[in-house]
Amino acid sequence: MKTILCFLIMASMVGQVFASNDPVVDFLAGPRPDVRLPGYYPSDKVLRLDLDLQGNGQIETLLTLNRDRDGKEGNRWVVYKKTDSGYQVVGNMTFSPSRFYLGQIDELGRYGLVTFWPGGGGKGIFLAYIYDGTSIQEQDVAKVTGQVDPATGDRLQSKAEKKYLYDKVTKGDDVLKEIDAKELAAKYGLKIESKTYKQAMQDGFQGATSQ
Amino acid sequence: MLLPFQITQNNYPVPSTADSSTDSGATTATQGITGAGATENGIALITGAPAMPQLTAQIMGFGSSSTLTVDWRLAVTSERTERGTKDNIFLPVQAGEGGSGGPGIVDNVPIGTPWDISGDYLMSPQSFFGGNVTIYYRIKKADGTYIEPAEQTLTTFKIRGLNPLDATAKNFIITGLAGGANSDVFQFACAQVQEESLDPARDTVYNQFNSGGAAAELPNFTGPDGWGIAQLDKPLGVSANTEEVYNWQLNLNKFYQEMDEKIAVQQNFVSKIAAAYPTDTDAQNPPTTTLYGTSISALAAGAITLYNGAGGCPYTTIGGVQYQNPWTFNHSPPAGQPKWQYTKNEQDYLHQVLQQYQGATYHE
């Protein structure tokens, strides 16, 4: 299995420690990801996951905007670790909050987060994010090729699908926290546009503030 | 007290002979779904038009002269456990904006008259829905008292769906986009949708619902959250709603919106490149080129790739922002190399879409 060692670095942010005790402050002040178009809208939400990414009892905080979507691959998350003086960005992950796996990854012999990136027609790949306390590595876990059971004509569900998408999956509904636009405005002073995101797209984001 | 009853669908679809998961377009007369004389094994079907099943419920054995009435209501829960309670609804709903249903919210109908279930669809918060349906009833006497001490369950059945004919789906996509903006991107829309919901096991495409197997006629799902004909996966940051899971046209409408967003993201990236190299005419004009044997604009190649995701694509840093995009721009490339270069994503998604584009044929 091809191993992809990929250090996902957010230009100036990794390693930087923010003095705030609220990582959402840091997240909103940070550089806008390339997938996020200008402005903030009434349907926007900051999504938060507090996960033990290493299985060592230490909780890391992951933040994204609900529409920081990298297509089918999922949301672009900024990963923070708590330090004595605040929160430190340790890297990025891209996965869907709807369903993901966190635990021991037999194929790699490591503990980490596994996500499924669909490729259309039931095909796709399982990808793991391994956080070692310092940086995040991305590694291939398994491929789903749409293989068919010759006896039934049905698509064969692979062992990886069974484990990572169903049997041992974590469902976002159970663990996700959301901060809606109203609270983002009230608590964090974010300017929320009066038009909807859809309307703003139709208008070419004219007048929208960039951050 | 067990009473004879009928649940019927008045617009029951006729499956295509070539593919039983597809609606041929010919509508039969009323078919019994469950109860006396039922022929359809407890499954009502959304048609390929698409149209919700036109359903009625009736307790048998009482003529029009009876003074009895029936309090009717139903509850729907999703058959697809991946949806949780997102698709749960009650009918009827209370009148007025945002009205809800539930115990005590009923349609009161003379017992000799069928309850027109589909008459409640208009008031429903979701115009299209499906799953496990439970019908409740309670018979009321003329004096307002009830025969039963409490509401009773009459029966349960399911609402599933058939797919449109390939030609119908393709025509909808083409017609819906005709004259619109970004035709260079949307000329590949049919191929993209084919790729998204194709069932390689059965060689079928445009599958809003599964085309076979143990989960036949249930909404087409691929994890983590992909639904229906375009496999909507949190389009614009929000999970596909119930209507988009059960109505292929509404699913496609959201697909267009999501593609509009990816076009805007791609254009934003290109505008940053153009601004970074204001005197480079190539930077101002990303090319139309040939990729995988197909002539395609840079915008189309980029936006289609972004619909699947940029994972595996290179990074370009401009103004402190990292852009992960299938296109990169080199102001001074090696001799013989173009300035704009396309790199496939992790899934080689564009390649698969263009294979569909090149080989796209009707399957019926």
XYZ file of C-alpha atoms in Angstrom:
575
model
C 0.000 0.000 0.000
C 1.426 3.241 -1.088
C 2.210 5.446 1.847
C 1.793 9.128 1.401
C 3.740 11.178 3.876
C 2.192 14.557 3.603
C 2.762 17.292 6.107
C -0.177 19.584 5.672
C 1.038 22.965 6.629
C -1.018 26.088 6.960
C 1.469 28.694 5.844
C 2.171 30.822 8.871
C 0.005 29.086 11.425
C 1.515 25.728 12.397
C 3.404 25.991 15.648
C 2.034 29.416 16.423
C 0.547 29.548 19.911
C -2.486 31.730 20.413
C -2.916 33.327 23.805
C -6.694 32.970 23.745
C -8.330 30.178 25.707
C -10.916 29.830 22.992
C -9.597 28.247 19.794
C -12.624 29.599 17.904
C -11.167 33.109 18.314
C -7.935 31.878 16.735
C -9.816 30.002 14.028
C -11.846 33.036 12.976
C -8.744 35.255 13.004
C -6.703 32.807 10.952
C -6.225 32.882 7.165
C -9.329 31.966 5.208
C -8.951 28.551 3.533
C -8.966 28.611 -0.250
C -12.315 26.799 -0.444
C -14.118 29.514 1.517
C -15.620 32.315 -0.554
C -15.916 35.852 0.843
C -18.258 36.847 3.653
C -20.211 35.070 6.390
C -23.862 34.177 5.971
C -26.882 33.268 8.098
C -26.496 29.550 7.345
C -22.828 29.475 8.399
C -21.750 27.489 11.429
C -18.430 26.770 13.039
C -18.213 23.032 13.632
C -16.152 21.741 16.536
C -14.865 18.283 17.387
C -12.926 17.530 20.561
C -11.149 14.265 19.879
C -8.376 12.201 21.391
C -6.403 11.883 18.153
C -3.553 9.900 19.695
C -5.525 7.678 22.036
C -3.461 8.981 24.962
C -6.130 10.859 26.894
C -5.085 14.242 25.541
C -7.913 15.974 23.685
C -7.245 17.917 20.509
C -9.742 20.435 19.115
C -10.706 20.476 15.466
C -12.544 23.421 13.912
C -14.042 24.083 10.512
C -16.749 26.202 8.937
C -19.638 24.059 7.693
C -18.989 25.170 4.109
C -15.211 24.734 4.234
C -15.870 21.685 2.098
C -13.246 20.190 -0.178
C -15.846 18.508 -2.358
C -16.659 14.931 -1.427
C -13.502 14.615 0.631
C -15.117 16.490 3.472
C -14.403 19.552 5.545
C -11.005 21.200 5.883
C -10.327 21.083 9.625
C -7.745 23.076 11.531
C -6.331 20.953 14.332
C -5.328 22.569 17.629
C -3.585 21.192 20.674
C -3.948 22.786 24.071
C -0.828 24.123 25.679
C -0.238 25.871 28.990
C -0.380 29.236 27.278
C -3.179 28.699 24.804
C -3.917 26.761 21.634
C -1.363 25.745 19.016
C -2.165 24.810 15.438
C -0.640 21.431 14.634
C -1.943 20.935 11.106
C -4.962 20.163 8.954
C -7.188 17.239 8.126
C -9.856 16.820 5.455
C -12.730 14.532 6.376
C -16.483 14.468 6.622
C -17.893 15.023 10.083
C -20.886 12.839 9.168
C -19.011 9.560 9.572
C -15.410 8.884 10.464
C -13.407 6.358 12.416
C -11.079 7.069 15.328
C -9.100 4.246 16.800
C -6.538 1.571 16.081
C -5.892 1.151 12.364
C -4.970 -2.492 11.801
C -3.681 -1.940 8.268
C -1.111 0.567 9.530
C -0.540 -0.613 13.062
C -1.179 2.945 14.237
C -3.855 4.886 16.087
C -5.565 7.599 14.118
C -8.547 8.952 12.235
C -9.829 7.246 9.079
C -12.022 8.886 6.490
C -13.516 7.761 3.176
C -13.008 9.886 0.064
C -15.581 8.750 -2.520
C -14.697 8.634 -6.200
C -18.137 8.095 -7.751
C -19.913 4.845 -8.584
C -19.294 3.423 -5.133
C -15.510 3.608 -5.541
C -13.112 5.527 -3.323
C -10.262 5.362 -0.859
C -9.865 5.140 2.871
C -7.300 7.577 4.172
C -5.791 7.858 7.635
C -4.557 10.895 9.533
C -1.939 10.008 12.113
C -1.076 12.675 14.688
C 2.080 11.996 16.670
C 1.922 14.980 18.995
C 3.953 17.185 16.685
C 2.641 16.844 13.144
C -0.020 15.098 11.105
C 0.717 12.455 8.477
C -1.707 11.327 5.789
C -1.564 7.662 4.742
C -3.570 5.435 2.417
C -5.413 2.629 4.182
C -7.507 0.807 1.584
C -9.105 1.211 -1.824
C -12.739 0.507 -2.707
C -12.922 -0.598 -6.307
C -16.585 -1.440 -6.732
C -15.857 -5.145 -6.971
C -18.918 -7.255 -7.673
C -19.911 -10.533 -6.049
C -20.288 -12.892 -9.037
C -22.847 -14.969 -7.146
C -25.311 -12.180 -6.347
C -24.381 -9.411 -8.736
C -24.214 -7.047 -5.752
C -21.266 -4.852 -4.966
C -19.002 -6.493 -2.431
C -18.649 -4.571 0.803
C -14.988 -4.598 1.750
C -13.652 -5.248 5.234
C -12.554 -1.632 5.423
C -16.018 -0.334 4.532
C -17.611 -2.587 7.104
C -15.298 -1.382 9.844
C -14.652 2.251 9.020
C -17.995 3.300 7.569
C -20.353 1.158 9.577
C -19.386 -1.108 12.479
C -16.863 1.130 14.225
C -17.826 4.479 12.777
C -18.227 7.651 14.792
C -21.266 9.580 13.703
C -20.987 13.334 13.666
C -24.456 13.760 15.138
C -23.170 12.170 18.336
C -20.043 14.265 18.845
C -20.214 17.439 16.786
C -20.753 20.846 18.378
C -22.066 23.709 16.286
C -21.816 27.464 16.723
C -24.383 29.113 14.507
C -24.208 32.475 12.787
C -26.194 34.213 15.490
C -23.759 33.134 18.177
C -20.786 33.869 15.931
C -22.040 37.433 15.626
C -22.958 37.864 19.280
C -19.997 36.167 20.915
C -17.240 36.702 18.354
C -18.313 39.894 16.644
C -18.448 38.287 13.205
C -20.230 40.350 10.577
C -23.000 38.232 9.083
C -24.238 39.334 5.669
C -27.949 39.945 5.335
C -28.237 37.981 2.084
C -28.052 34.197 1.881
C -24.942 32.395 0.692
C -26.805 31.285 -2.411
C -27.802 34.881 -3.176
C -24.265 36.068 -2.562
C -22.959 33.498 -5.062
C -25.465 34.714 -7.637
C -24.343 38.306 -6.973
C -20.672 37.389 -7.313
C -20.015 38.173 -3.640
C -20.244 41.883 -4.303
C -20.020 43.839 -1.089
C -19.130 40.811 1.019
C -16.345 41.371 3.502
C -13.469 38.998 2.887
C -12.996 37.864 6.467
C -60.401 -5.238 16.828
C -58.920 -6.205 13.421
C -60.739 -4.517 10.582
C -60.395 -5.177 6.849
C -58.655 -2.260 5.163
C -56.951 -1.191 1.964
C -53.959 1.032 1.302
C -53.805 1.775 -2.408
C -51.560 3.708 -4.764
C -53.352 5.300 -7.699
C -50.244 6.060 -9.792
C -48.289 2.857 -9.342
C -45.395 2.863 -11.848
C -44.583 0.134 -14.340
C -40.923 -0.914 -14.169
C -38.931 -0.970 -17.356
C -38.456 -4.444 -18.819
C -34.766 -3.690 -19.367
C -34.195 -2.577 -15.776
C -36.756 -3.161 -13.054
C -35.379 -0.319 -10.945
C -36.375 2.186 -13.624
C -39.854 3.570 -14.252
C -40.910 2.845 -17.835
C -43.208 5.867 -17.755
C -46.462 3.881 -18.132
C -48.713 4.238 -15.114
C -50.982 1.393 -14.056
C -54.367 1.691 -12.494
C -54.707 1.620 -8.731
C -52.635 -1.049 -7.053
C -53.145 -2.409 -3.558
C -50.110 -1.807 -1.388
C -51.232 -3.558 1.758
C -54.468 -4.870 3.186
C -57.295 -6.610 1.338
C -56.426 -7.460 -2.266
C -52.900 -6.048 -2.017
C -50.530 -7.035 -4.801
C -47.463 -4.937 -4.115
C -46.093 -6.597 -1.021
C -46.275 -3.540 1.210
C -44.165 -1.228 -0.956
C -45.470 1.984 -2.502
C -43.210 3.620 -5.078
C -42.147 7.142 -5.925
C -42.312 7.256 -9.709
C -39.519 8.200 -12.086
C -41.391 11.399 -13.126
C -40.783 12.000 -10.181
C -44.106 11.880 -8.321
C -44.968 10.835 -4.814
C -47.251 7.800 -4.574
C -50.888 8.924 -4.668
C -52.090 6.970 -1.638
C -55.466 6.375 -0.039
C -56.413 4.434 3.071
C -59.791 3.011 3.888
C -61.407 0.740 6.439
C -63.681 -1.621 4.534
C -67.192 -2.773 5.175
C -68.895 0.541 5.897
C -71.165 2.266 3.422
C -71.584 5.947 2.762
C -74.614 6.040 5.023
C -72.566 5.215 8.133
C -72.334 8.032 10.668
C -68.957 6.879 11.834
C -65.821 8.886 11.038
C -62.155 8.016 11.330
C -59.299 10.055 12.792
C -56.376 9.245 10.524
C -52.699 10.068 10.761
C -49.398 8.556 9.731
C -45.773 8.588 10.818
C -42.735 8.055 8.597
C -39.289 6.965 9.727
C -36.337 6.450 7.431
C -35.463 2.967 6.232
C -31.918 4.159 5.731
C -30.439 4.188 9.220
C -27.679 6.483 7.976
C -30.246 9.291 7.909
C -31.081 8.959 11.592
C -34.264 10.919 12.276
C -33.670 13.538 9.569
C -36.447 12.184 7.348
C -39.027 11.488 10.049
C -42.331 13.212 9.413
C -45.947 13.094 10.533
C -49.004 13.730 8.401
C -51.277 15.624 8.539
C -49.635 18.773 9.862
C -51.292 21.677 11.572
C -52.273 24.508 9.294
C -50.106 27.583 9.299
C -46.435 28.185 8.661
C -44.188 25.672 10.337
C -47.101 23.519 11.425
C -46.162 20.123 12.808
C -47.859 16.756 13.024
C -47.988 14.019 15.610
C -50.388 12.350 18.005
C -53.624 14.286 18.115
C -53.093 15.966 14.750
C -55.440 14.007 12.498
C -57.618 14.096 9.411
C -61.207 13.213 10.312
C -62.893 11.468 7.375
C -66.268 9.663 7.017
C -65.598 5.952 7.364
C -67.196 5.175 3.979
C -64.760 7.554 2.213
C -61.083 6.786 1.569
C -58.559 8.983 3.404
C -56.693 10.854 0.683
C -53.192 10.641 2.140
C -51.597 12.452 -0.782
C -53.931 15.388 -0.160
C -51.749 16.121 2.881
C -48.507 16.248 0.921
C -48.875 19.927 0.080
C -48.850 20.894 3.752
C -45.943 18.601 4.558
C -42.638 20.318 5.383
C -41.028 17.931 2.877
C -42.831 17.532 -0.437
C -41.007 14.260 -1.108
C -40.260 11.636 1.500
C -40.038 7.908 1.988
C -39.268 5.119 4.401
C -41.272 3.116 6.911
C -44.875 4.297 7.137
C -47.212 3.550 10.039
C -50.913 4.323 9.658
C -52.873 5.103 12.799
C -56.648 5.314 13.127
C -59.391 5.793 15.671
C -63.060 5.440 14.867
C -65.355 8.159 16.139
C -69.107 7.878 16.659
C -71.579 10.575 15.687
C -71.784 11.701 19.314
C -68.049 12.422 19.353
C -67.011 9.479 21.484
C -64.596 6.846 20.239
C -65.109 3.148 19.720
C -61.511 2.323 20.712
C -60.036 3.462 24.026
C -56.971 4.770 22.241
C -55.454 5.308 18.820
C -54.736 2.041 16.965
C -52.121 0.996 14.462
C -53.815 -0.032 11.242
C -50.808 -1.197 9.249
C -47.259 -0.484 8.156
C -45.775 -0.311 4.690
C -42.835 1.285 2.909
C -42.315 4.075 0.413
C -39.339 3.484 -1.890
C -38.603 4.694 -5.404
C -37.898 3.929 -9.021
C -35.338 5.763 -11.129
C -36.068 7.853 -14.204
C -35.262 6.569 -17.655
C -31.724 7.568 -18.623
C -33.090 9.730 -21.429
C -35.442 11.499 -19.011
C -32.658 12.294 -16.578
C -30.302 13.405 -19.311
C -32.956 15.602 -20.916
C -33.710 17.248 -17.576
C -30.040 18.049 -17.043
C -29.553 19.434 -20.546
C -32.797 21.416 -20.572
C -32.237 22.819 -17.109
C -28.835 24.148 -18.023
C -29.656 25.412 -21.514
C -28.816 29.057 -21.966
C -27.295 29.270 -18.522
C -23.865 30.471 -17.543
C -20.687 28.373 -17.623
C -21.823 26.092 -20.418
C -18.224 24.956 -20.841
C -18.446 23.401 -17.383
C -21.983 22.083 -17.538
C -21.513 20.409 -20.915
C -20.022 17.611 -18.826
C -22.853 17.570 -16.254
C -24.551 14.463 -17.652
C -21.268 12.571 -17.565
C -20.542 13.805 -14.075
C -23.915 12.680 -12.757
C -23.559 9.350 -14.554
C -20.225 8.789 -12.837
C -21.563 9.788 -9.438
C -24.480 7.364 -9.233
C -23.485 4.589 -11.579
C -23.974 1.058 -10.308
C -21.081 -0.929 -11.775
C -22.624 -4.175 -10.568
C -25.636 -3.690 -12.830
C -24.240 -1.236 -15.359
C -26.940 1.327 -14.622
C -26.626 5.082 -14.285
C -28.694 8.014 -13.004
C -29.587 6.088 -9.868
C -31.489 8.176 -7.348
C -32.462 4.824 -5.804
C -30.438 1.615 -5.668
C -30.929 -0.362 -8.846
C -30.752 -3.800 -7.283
C -29.557 -6.009 -4.490
C -30.793 -6.233 -0.943
C -31.339 -2.463 -0.721
C -33.092 -2.136 -4.084
C -35.368 0.885 -4.450
C -33.938 2.546 -1.330
C -32.150 5.890 -1.660
C -28.730 5.483 -3.249
C -26.099 6.138 -0.573
C -22.317 6.089 -0.499
C -20.561 7.015 2.719
C -19.845 9.264 4.407
C -22.904 11.305 3.336
C -23.494 10.935 -0.426
C -27.116 10.743 -1.563
C -29.048 10.184 -4.741
C -28.482 10.770 -8.406
C -25.664 13.307 -7.923
C -24.469 11.769 -4.640
C -24.910 15.067 -2.805
C -22.453 15.092 0.086
C -23.168 18.072 2.332
C -23.693 20.415 -0.614
C -22.925 24.001 0.408
C -22.113 22.646 3.866
C -25.543 21.192 4.640
C -26.579 17.518 4.435
C -28.949 16.652 1.603
C -32.484 17.214 2.854
C -35.324 14.718 2.659
C -36.641 16.085 -0.626
C -33.205 15.833 -2.214
C -32.888 12.218 -1.041
C -36.240 11.186 -2.542
C -36.651 13.512 -5.553
C -34.004 13.229 -8.255
C -34.812 16.577 -9.819
C -34.402 18.453 -6.530
C -31.194 16.489 -6.007
C -29.911 17.758 -9.347
C -30.970 21.332 -8.577
C -28.698 21.244 -5.546
C -25.939 19.667 -7.669
C -26.045 22.714 -9.960
C -25.735 25.017 -6.947
C -22.793 23.089 -5.625
C -21.111 23.190 -9.024
C -21.734 26.942 -9.103
C -19.823 27.157 -5.837
C -16.921 25.100 -7.173
C -16.835 27.300 -10.284
C -16.605 30.348 -8.012
C -13.788 28.742 -5.987
C -11.908 27.908 -9.189
C -12.416 31.404 -10.582
C -11.209 32.872 -7.303
C -7.986 30.854 -7.537
C -7.419 31.871 -11.139
C -8.044 35.523 -10.284
C -5.325 35.330 -7.620
C -2.889 33.911 -10.173
C -3.844 36.655 -12.609
C -3.296 39.305 -9.949
C 0.066 37.803 -9.003
C 1.268 38.003 -12.623
C -0.521 41.054 -14.004
C 1.645 41.369 -17.132
C 1.649 37.688 -18.046
C -1.070 37.140 -20.661
C -1.053 33.396 -19.999
C -1.772 34.037 -16.351
C -4.787 36.085 -17.403
C -6.057 33.362 -19.753
C -6.040 29.780 -18.516
C -6.191 27.550 -21.565
C -8.662 25.212 -23.112
C -6.672 22.056 -23.484
C -7.006 18.357 -24.145
C -7.157 16.162 -21.096
C -7.779 12.408 -21.311
C -8.600 12.796 -24.981
C -11.244 15.509 -24.483
C -11.079 19.226 -25.205
C -11.964 20.977 -21.961
C -11.610 24.475 -20.551
C -9.362 25.054 -17.562
C -12.385 26.235 -15.612
C -14.319 23.054 -16.328
C -11.393 20.786 -15.500
C -10.808 22.654 -12.260
C -14.417 22.951 -11.083
C -15.279 19.335 -11.885
C -12.200 18.146 -10.006
C -13.099 20.357 -7.034
C -16.596 18.826 -6.913
C -14.854 15.598 -5.912
C -12.097 17.298 -3.938
C -8.570 18.630 -4.300
C -6.884 15.905 -2.260
C -3.712 14.826 -4.041
C -3.445 18.104 -5.938
C -0.500 20.478 -5.529
C -0.411 23.611 -3.384
C 0.128 27.171 -4.533
C 0.708 29.899 -1.966
C -0.438 33.385 -2.893
C -0.687 36.261 -0.459
C -0.312 33.989 2.561
C -3.186 31.709 1.498
C -2.525 28.119 0.440
C -4.565 27.041 -2.553
C -4.837 23.332 -3.238
C -5.883 23.141 -6.849
C -5.498 20.760 -9.796
C -4.026 23.678 -11.795
C -0.655 25.229 -11.145
C 0.907 28.190 -12.902
C 4.605 28.524 -13.611
C 5.539 31.979 -14.882
C 8.870 30.637 -16.247
C 8.472 26.953 -17.060
C 11.219 24.754 -18.552
C 11.457 24.883 -22.324
C 8.605 23.055 -23.989
C 6.442 22.986 -20.841
C 3.184 24.904 -20.610
C 2.728 27.522 -17.943
C -0.551 26.042 -16.768
C -0.332 22.389 -15.745
C -3.176 20.105 -14.660
C -2.618 17.473 -11.961
C -5.233 14.846 -11.247
C -6.707 14.510 -7.753
C -6.461 11.470 -5.497
C -9.433 9.785 -7.199
C -8.450 10.717 -10.777
C -12.032 11.936 -10.827
C -11.918 14.099 -13.956
C -10.556 11.151 -15.897
C -13.494 9.001 -14.830
C -15.992 11.722 -15.712
C -14.459 12.201 -19.149
C -14.547 8.441 -19.714
C -18.294 8.629 -19.094
C -18.468 11.645 -21.432
C -16.711 9.811 -24.214
C -18.675 6.612 -23.820
C -21.998 8.001 -22.640
C -24.856 5.996 -24.113
C -28.398 5.391 -23.043
C -28.873 2.212 -21.083
C -32.482 1.644 -22.119
